[in-house]
Coordinates of C-alpha atoms in Angstrom, one line a residue:
X170 CA 6.7 -123.8 -145.1
X171 CA 9.1 -121.6 -143.2
X172 CA 12.8 -122.4 -143.5
X173 CA 15.4 -121.5 -140.9
X174 CA 18.9 -121.5 -142.5
X175 CA 21.5 -122.4 -139.9
X176 CA 24.5 -122.0 -142.3
X177 CA 23.2 -119.4 -144.6
X178 CA 23.3 -121.5 -147.7
X179 CA 20.5 -122.8 -149.9
X180 CA 19.3 -126.4 -149.3
X181 CA 16.5 -128.3 -151.0
X182 CA 14.1 -130.9 -149.7
X183 CA 12.3 -133.9 -151.2
X184 CA 9.4 -135.2 -149.1
X185 CA 5.8 -136.3 -148.9
X186 CA 3.1 -134.3 -147.2
X187 CA 0.0 -135.5 -145.4
X188 CA -2.6 -132.8 -145.5
X189 CA -6.3 -132.1 -145.9
X190 CA -8.3 -129.8 -148.2
X191 CA -11.6 -128.0 -148.3
X192 CA -11.0 -126.6 -151.8
X193 CA -12.9 -127.7 -154.9
X194 CA -9.9 -126.6 -156.9
X195 CA -8.0 -129.5 -155.3
X196 CA -10.8 -132.0 -155.1
X197 CA -13.6 -131.7 -157.6
X198 CA -15.6 -134.3 -155.6
X199 CA -15.0 -132.6 -152.3
X200 CA -17.0 -134.1 -149.4
X201 CA -16.5 -131.4 -146.6
X202 CA -12.9 -132.1 -145.8
X203 CA -10.8 -134.6 -147.9
X204 CA -7.5 -136.2 -147.2
X205 CA -4.7 -134.8 -149.5
X206 CA -1.3 -136.5 -150.1
X207 CA 1.4 -134.5 -151.8
X208 CA 4.8 -135.5 -153.1
X209 CA 7.4 -132.7 -153.5
X210 CA 10.5 -132.5 -155.7
X211 CA 13.9 -131.3 -154.5
X212 CA 12.7 -127.7 -155.1
X213 CA 9.6 -128.0 -153.0
X214 CA 7.3 -128.2 -156.1
X215 CA 4.4 -130.5 -156.3
X216 CA 5.1 -133.5 -158.6
X217 CA 2.3 -135.8 -157.6
X218 CA -0.8 -135.5 -155.5
X219 CA -3.8 -137.7 -154.5
X220 CA -7.0 -136.8 -152.9
X221 CA -9.2 -139.3 -151.0
X222 CA -12.8 -138.5 -150.3
X223 CA -13.5 -138.7 -146.6
X224 CA -17.0 -138.6 -144.9
X225 CA -16.6 -134.9 -144.0
X226 CA -13.7 -135.4 -141.6
X227 CA -9.9 -136.1 -142.0
X228 CA -9.2 -139.8 -141.7
X229 CA -5.4 -140.1 -141.7
X230 CA -3.2 -139.4 -138.7
X231 CA 0.2 -140.7 -139.8
X232 CA 2.3 -141.3 -142.9
X233 CA 5.3 -143.6 -143.5
X234 CA 7.3 -144.1 -146.7
X235 CA 9.3 -147.3 -147.1
X236 CA 12.5 -147.8 -148.9
X237 CA 10.7 -149.0 -152.1
X238 CA 8.7 -145.8 -152.3
X239 CA 5.5 -147.2 -151.0
X240 CA 3.5 -145.0 -148.7
X241 CA 1.4 -146.2 -145.7
X242 CA -1.3 -144.1 -144.1
X243 CA -3.1 -144.8 -140.8
X244 CA -6.2 -143.3 -139.3
X245 CA -9.8 -144.2 -138.5
X246 CA -13.1 -144.5 -140.2
X247 CA -15.5 -142.2 -138.4
X248 CA -18.6 -143.9 -139.6
X249 CA -17.8 -147.5 -138.6
X250 CA -15.4 -146.5 -135.7
X251 CA -12.8 -148.9 -137.2
X252 CA -9.1 -148.4 -137.6
X253 CA -7.9 -147.6 -141.1
X254 CA -4.7 -148.5 -143.0
X255 CA -4.0 -147.7 -146.6
X256 CA -1.0 -148.4 -148.9
X257 CA -0.1 -146.3 -151.9
X258 CA 2.6 -147.2 -154.5
X259 CA 5.3 -144.7 -155.5
X260 CA 2.9 -143.0 -157.9
X261 CA 0.4 -142.4 -155.1
X262 CA -2.0 -145.0 -156.5
X263 CA -3.9 -147.1 -154.0
X264 CA -2.8 -150.7 -153.7
X265 CA -5.0 -151.7 -150.8
X266 CA -7.1 -150.2 -147.9
X267 CA -8.0 -152.1 -144.7
X268 CA -10.6 -151.3 -142.0
X269 CA -10.0 -153.2 -138.8
X270 CA -11.4 -153.6 -135.3
X271 CA -10.7 -156.6 -133.1
X272 CA -13.5 -159.1 -132.6
X273 CA -15.9 -158.2 -129.8
X274 CA -14.8 -154.5 -129.6
X275 CA -17.7 -152.1 -129.9
X276 CA -16.0 -148.9 -129.1
X277 CA -13.9 -146.8 -131.5
X278 CA -10.6 -148.3 -132.5
X279 CA -7.8 -146.1 -134.2
X280 CA -4.5 -146.8 -135.8
X281 CA -2.0 -144.2 -134.8
X282 CA 1.8 -144.6 -135.6
X283 CA 3.6 -146.7 -138.1
X284 CA 7.2 -148.0 -137.9
X285 CA 9.4 -150.4 -139.9
X286 CA 11.4 -152.6 -137.5
X287 CA 13.5 -155.6 -138.5
X288 CA 12.0 -155.4 -142.0
X289 CA 8.5 -155.7 -140.7
X290 CA 5.7 -153.1 -140.5
X291 CA 4.1 -152.3 -137.2
X292 CA 1.3 -150.0 -136.2
X293 CA 0.1 -148.8 -132.8
X294 CA -3.6 -148.7 -132.0
X295 CA -5.8 -147.2 -129.4
X296 CA -9.1 -148.5 -128.1
X297 CA -11.5 -145.9 -126.8
X298 CA -14.1 -146.0 -124.0
X299 CA -17.3 -144.1 -123.3
X300 CA -18.3 -142.7 -119.9
X301 CA -21.6 -141.0 -120.1
X302 CA -21.5 -138.5 -122.9
X303 CA -17.7 -138.3 -123.2
X304 CA -15.1 -140.6 -124.8
X305 CA -11.5 -141.1 -124.0
X306 CA -8.5 -143.4 -124.6
X307 CA -8.8 -146.8 -122.9
X308 CA -6.1 -149.2 -124.0
X309 CA -3.1 -149.1 -126.4
X310 CA -2.0 -152.0 -128.6
X311 CA 0.6 -153.0 -131.2
X312 CA 0.0 -155.0 -134.4
X313 CA 2.1 -156.4 -137.1
X314 CA 1.0 -155.6 -140.7
X315 CA 1.4 -157.8 -143.8
X316 CA 2.7 -155.3 -146.4
X317 CA 1.5 -157.4 -149.3
X318 CA -2.2 -157.5 -148.5
X319 CA -2.6 -155.4 -145.3
X320 CA -3.6 -158.3 -143.1
X321 CA -3.5 -157.3 -139.4
X322 CA -2.1 -159.6 -136.7
X323 CA -3.7 -160.0 -133.3
X324 CA -2.2 -157.5 -130.9
X325 CA 1.3 -158.2 -129.7
X326 CA 1.6 -158.9 -125.9
X327 CA 3.9 -156.2 -124.6
X328 CA 5.8 -156.1 -121.3
X329 CA 4.2 -154.2 -118.5
X330 CA 5.7 -151.4 -116.4
X331 CA 5.1 -152.1 -112.7
X332 CA 2.7 -149.7 -111.0
X333 CA 1.2 -148.0 -114.1
X334 CA -1.4 -148.7 -116.8
X335 CA -0.5 -147.5 -120.3
X336 CA -3.1 -145.1 -121.7
X337 CA -1.6 -144.6 -125.2
X338 CA 1.7 -144.7 -127.0
X339 CA 1.3 -142.4 -129.9
X340 CA 5.1 -142.2 -130.3
X341 CA 6.7 -145.2 -131.9
X342 CA 10.3 -145.4 -133.3
X343 CA 13.4 -147.5 -133.6
X344 CA 16.4 -146.3 -131.7
X345 CA 20.1 -146.5 -132.7
X346 CA 20.5 -149.8 -130.9
X347 CA 17.6 -151.3 -132.9
X348 CA 15.2 -151.3 -130.0
X349 CA 11.6 -150.4 -130.5
X350 CA 10.7 -147.3 -128.4
X351 CA 7.1 -146.7 -127.2
X352 CA 6.3 -143.4 -125.6
X353 CA 3.1 -141.8 -124.4
X354 CA 0.9 -141.3 -121.4
X355 CA 0.1 -143.7 -118.5
X356 CA -2.0 -143.7 -115.4
X357 CA -1.4 -145.2 -111.9
X358 CA -2.8 -148.7 -111.5
X359 CA -4.8 -147.3 -108.5
X360 CA -5.8 -143.7 -109.5
X361 CA -6.2 -140.9 -107.0
X362 CA -9.9 -140.3 -106.9
X363 CA -9.4 -136.8 -105.3
X364 CA -7.6 -135.5 -108.4
X365 CA -9.2 -137.5 -111.3
X366 CA -7.1 -137.3 -114.5
X367 CA -4.3 -135.3 -112.9
X368 CA -2.1 -138.0 -111.5
X369 CA -1.0 -139.5 -114.8
X370 CA 2.3 -138.9 -116.5
X371 CA 4.7 -139.7 -119.4
X372 CA 6.3 -143.0 -120.0
X373 CA 9.0 -144.6 -122.2
X374 CA 9.4 -148.3 -122.9
X375 CA 12.3 -149.8 -124.9
X376 CA 11.8 -153.4 -126.1
X377 CA 14.2 -155.7 -128.0
X378 CA 13.4 -158.0 -130.9
X379 CA 12.2 -160.7 -128.5
X380 CA 9.6 -158.2 -127.2
X381 CA 11.4 -158.0 -123.8
X382 CA 12.0 -154.9 -121.8
X383 CA 15.4 -153.2 -122.3
X384 CA 14.5 -150.4 -119.8
X385 CA 11.6 -148.2 -119.0
X386 CA 10.9 -144.8 -117.4
X387 CA 7.8 -142.9 -116.2
X388 CA 6.9 -139.9 -114.1
X389 CA 3.3 -141.0 -113.3
X390 CA 2.2 -139.2 -110.2
X391 CA 4.9 -136.5 -110.6
X392 CA 2.4 -133.8 -111.9
X393 CA 4.7 -133.0 -114.9
X394 CA 3.0 -134.2 -118.1
X395 CA -0.7 -134.2 -118.7
X396 CA -0.1 -135.4 -122.3
X397 CA 2.7 -136.3 -124.7
X398 CA 3.1 -134.9 -128.2
X399 CA 6.6 -136.1 -129.3
X400 CA 9.5 -138.3 -128.3
X401 CA 12.8 -138.5 -130.2
X402 CA 16.3 -140.0 -129.8
X403 CA 19.1 -137.5 -129.5
X404 CA 22.6 -137.9 -131.0
X405 CA 23.9 -139.3 -127.7
X406 CA 21.2 -142.0 -127.5
X407 CA 19.2 -140.1 -124.9
X408 CA 15.4 -139.7 -125.4
X409 CA 13.7 -136.3 -125.2
X410 CA 9.9 -136.3 -124.6
X411 CA 7.6 -133.3 -124.7
X412 CA 4.0 -132.6 -123.8
X413 CA 1.8 -130.1 -122.0
X414 CA 2.4 -129.5 -118.3
X415 CA -0.3 -130.4 -115.7
X416 CA -0.7 -126.8 -114.8
X417 CA -1.6 -125.6 -118.3
X418 CA -0.5 -125.6 -121.9
X419 CA 3.2 -124.8 -121.2
X420 CA 5.8 -127.3 -122.6
X421 CA 7.0 -130.0 -120.2
X422 CA 10.2 -131.7 -121.4
X423 CA 12.1 -134.6 -119.9
X424 CA 15.4 -136.2 -121.1
X425 CA 15.9 -139.8 -120.4
X426 CA 19.4 -141.4 -120.6
X427 CA 20.2 -144.8 -122.2
X428 CA 19.7 -146.6 -118.9
X429 CA 16.2 -145.3 -118.4
X430 CA 16.9 -142.7 -115.8
X431 CA 15.8 -139.1 -116.1
X432 CA 18.8 -136.9 -117.0
X433 CA 17.2 -133.4 -117.0
X434 CA 13.8 -131.7 -117.4
X435 CA 12.4 -128.3 -118.6
X436 CA 9.2 -126.6 -117.6
X437 CA 8.1 -123.7 -119.8
X438 CA 6.5 -120.5 -118.7
X439 CA 4.6 -117.9 -120.7
X440 CA 4.7 -120.1 -123.7
X441 CA 2.4 -122.8 -125.2
X442 CA 3.0 -126.2 -126.6
X443 CA 0.6 -127.6 -129.2
X444 CA 1.5 -130.9 -130.7
X445 CA 4.5 -130.4 -133.0
X446 CA 7.5 -132.7 -132.9
X447 CA 11.0 -132.2 -131.4
X448 CA 14.0 -132.3 -133.8
X449 CA 17.5 -133.4 -132.7
X450 CA 20.6 -131.3 -133.4
X451 CA 24.2 -132.6 -133.8
X452 CA 25.4 -131.6 -130.3
X453 CA 23.1 -133.9 -128.2
X454 CA 20.4 -131.2 -128.0
X455 CA 17.2 -130.5 -129.9
X456 CA 14.7 -128.0 -131.2
X457 CA 11.2 -127.4 -130.0
X458 CA 8.4 -125.3 -131.6
X459 CA 6.0 -123.3 -129.4
X460 CA 3.9 -120.2 -129.1
X461 CA 5.0 -117.2 -127.0
X462 CA 2.0 -116.0 -125.1
X463 CA 4.0 -113.9 -122.7
X464 CA 6.0 -111.3 -124.6
X465 CA 3.6 -110.6 -127.4
X466 CA -0.2 -110.1 -127.8
X467 CA -2.4 -112.1 -130.2
X468 CA -1.6 -113.4 -132.8
X469 CA 1.1 -115.0 -130.7
X470 CA 4.3 -115.7 -132.7
X471 CA 5.8 -119.1 -133.1
X472 CA 8.8 -119.6 -131.0
X473 CA 11.7 -121.9 -132.1
X474 CA 13.9 -122.8 -129.1
X475 CA 17.2 -124.7 -129.3
X476 CA 18.0 -126.7 -126.2
X477 CA 21.3 -128.1 -125.1
X478 CA 22.0 -131.6 -123.8
X479 CA 20.7 -130.6 -120.3
X480 CA 17.3 -129.2 -121.7
X481 CA 18.5 -125.6 -121.2
X482 CA 17.4 -123.1 -123.9
X483 CA 20.4 -121.7 -125.7
X484 CA 18.7 -119.8 -128.5
X485 CA 15.3 -118.5 -129.5
X486 CA 13.9 -117.3 -132.8
X487 CA 10.5 -115.9 -133.6
X488 CA 8.2 -116.2 -136.6
X489 CA 5.2 -113.8 -136.8
X490 CA 2.8 -113.3 -139.7
X491 CA 1.3 -109.8 -139.6
X492 CA -2.4 -109.7 -140.4
X493 CA -2.9 -113.4 -139.9
X494 CA -2.4 -116.4 -137.6
X495 CA 0.3 -119.0 -137.8
X496 CA -0.2 -122.4 -136.2
X497 CA 2.9 -124.6 -135.8
X498 CA 2.6 -128.0 -137.5
X499 CA 6.1 -129.5 -137.0
X500 CA 9.8 -129.4 -137.7
X501 CA 11.6 -131.1 -140.5
X502 CA 15.4 -131.5 -140.3
X503 CA 17.3 -131.3 -143.6
X504 CA 20.8 -132.8 -143.4
X505 CA 21.3 -131.1 -140.0
X506 CA 21.9 -127.8 -141.8
X507 CA 18.4 -126.4 -142.1
X508 CA 15.1 -126.7 -140.4
X509 CA 11.8 -126.5 -142.3
X510 CA 8.8 -125.5 -140.3
X511 CA 5.4 -126.6 -141.8
X512 CA 2.7 -124.2 -140.6
X513 CA -1.0 -123.5 -141.0
X514 CA -1.8 -119.9 -141.9
X515 CA -5.3 -118.4 -141.5
X516 CA -6.6 -114.8 -141.8

């Protein structure tokens, strides 16, 4: 973990970590790669950990802790192609584990993101499709989860956005007005066959408790986003969404105001966006974590950029590990005074 101190004073964190391990020191019954859940104390020391044997591949893709200390994990079962949902108590002991696939679905089905909304637990899902020898996302869904036993509801009928077909909504969160925000990638209802896969774009859909549209936005056909990695609410209620640009791996960022209109955008150059999250600051701006592939040679340093309310970079800091390779994993905001940067280090 790298910490960037913005007020030059010591801060501590308490959090849970979703990770994986290939070490027999961590998992005596290691099966290739095992899922590893860690709870840290206020000083960043491990106080509890749990390892779950996976069939050679990481299963979990999201983690959520509820107010009672319970932890929920989503993912997929690679063997059965079913979605996976698991609940741990505050001691990281398993309470239940559910595998799920809707009746009649033969393709792979994954659970992606978790959110607690109006005291209920919801999970987003993606159904895959196979064309020849390749697989890709087909249709996204939203389910309600019974927290007592893990029972999964039928998918919830969501409002449509005219002119586009939703491909996935891997971002799912509740905004400051208690609307549920879904964000991801969409395709035109009638794709352009001359540029297959290039005419999609990002979308945002806000819905209220009655599952009605509050507002929506998309840039499908605008050749800006080829994928979406993160979407967050800023301190002024606007939403910032980031992904890779159509032209390459450079970051493409759009800021959407509270009425659903695009406020500003940013297109990176000579830098690379992987999949890390954005993090809001206190002045209606945000932080993004990238790789600088222009100024420096390999191994490219991580590049932490602070943006203002208009998506204009106002400061940049670099992190470089000599003799090894740092891969960005995300940003954790601690009381708006520090940023902690989880990283993956390899030599």
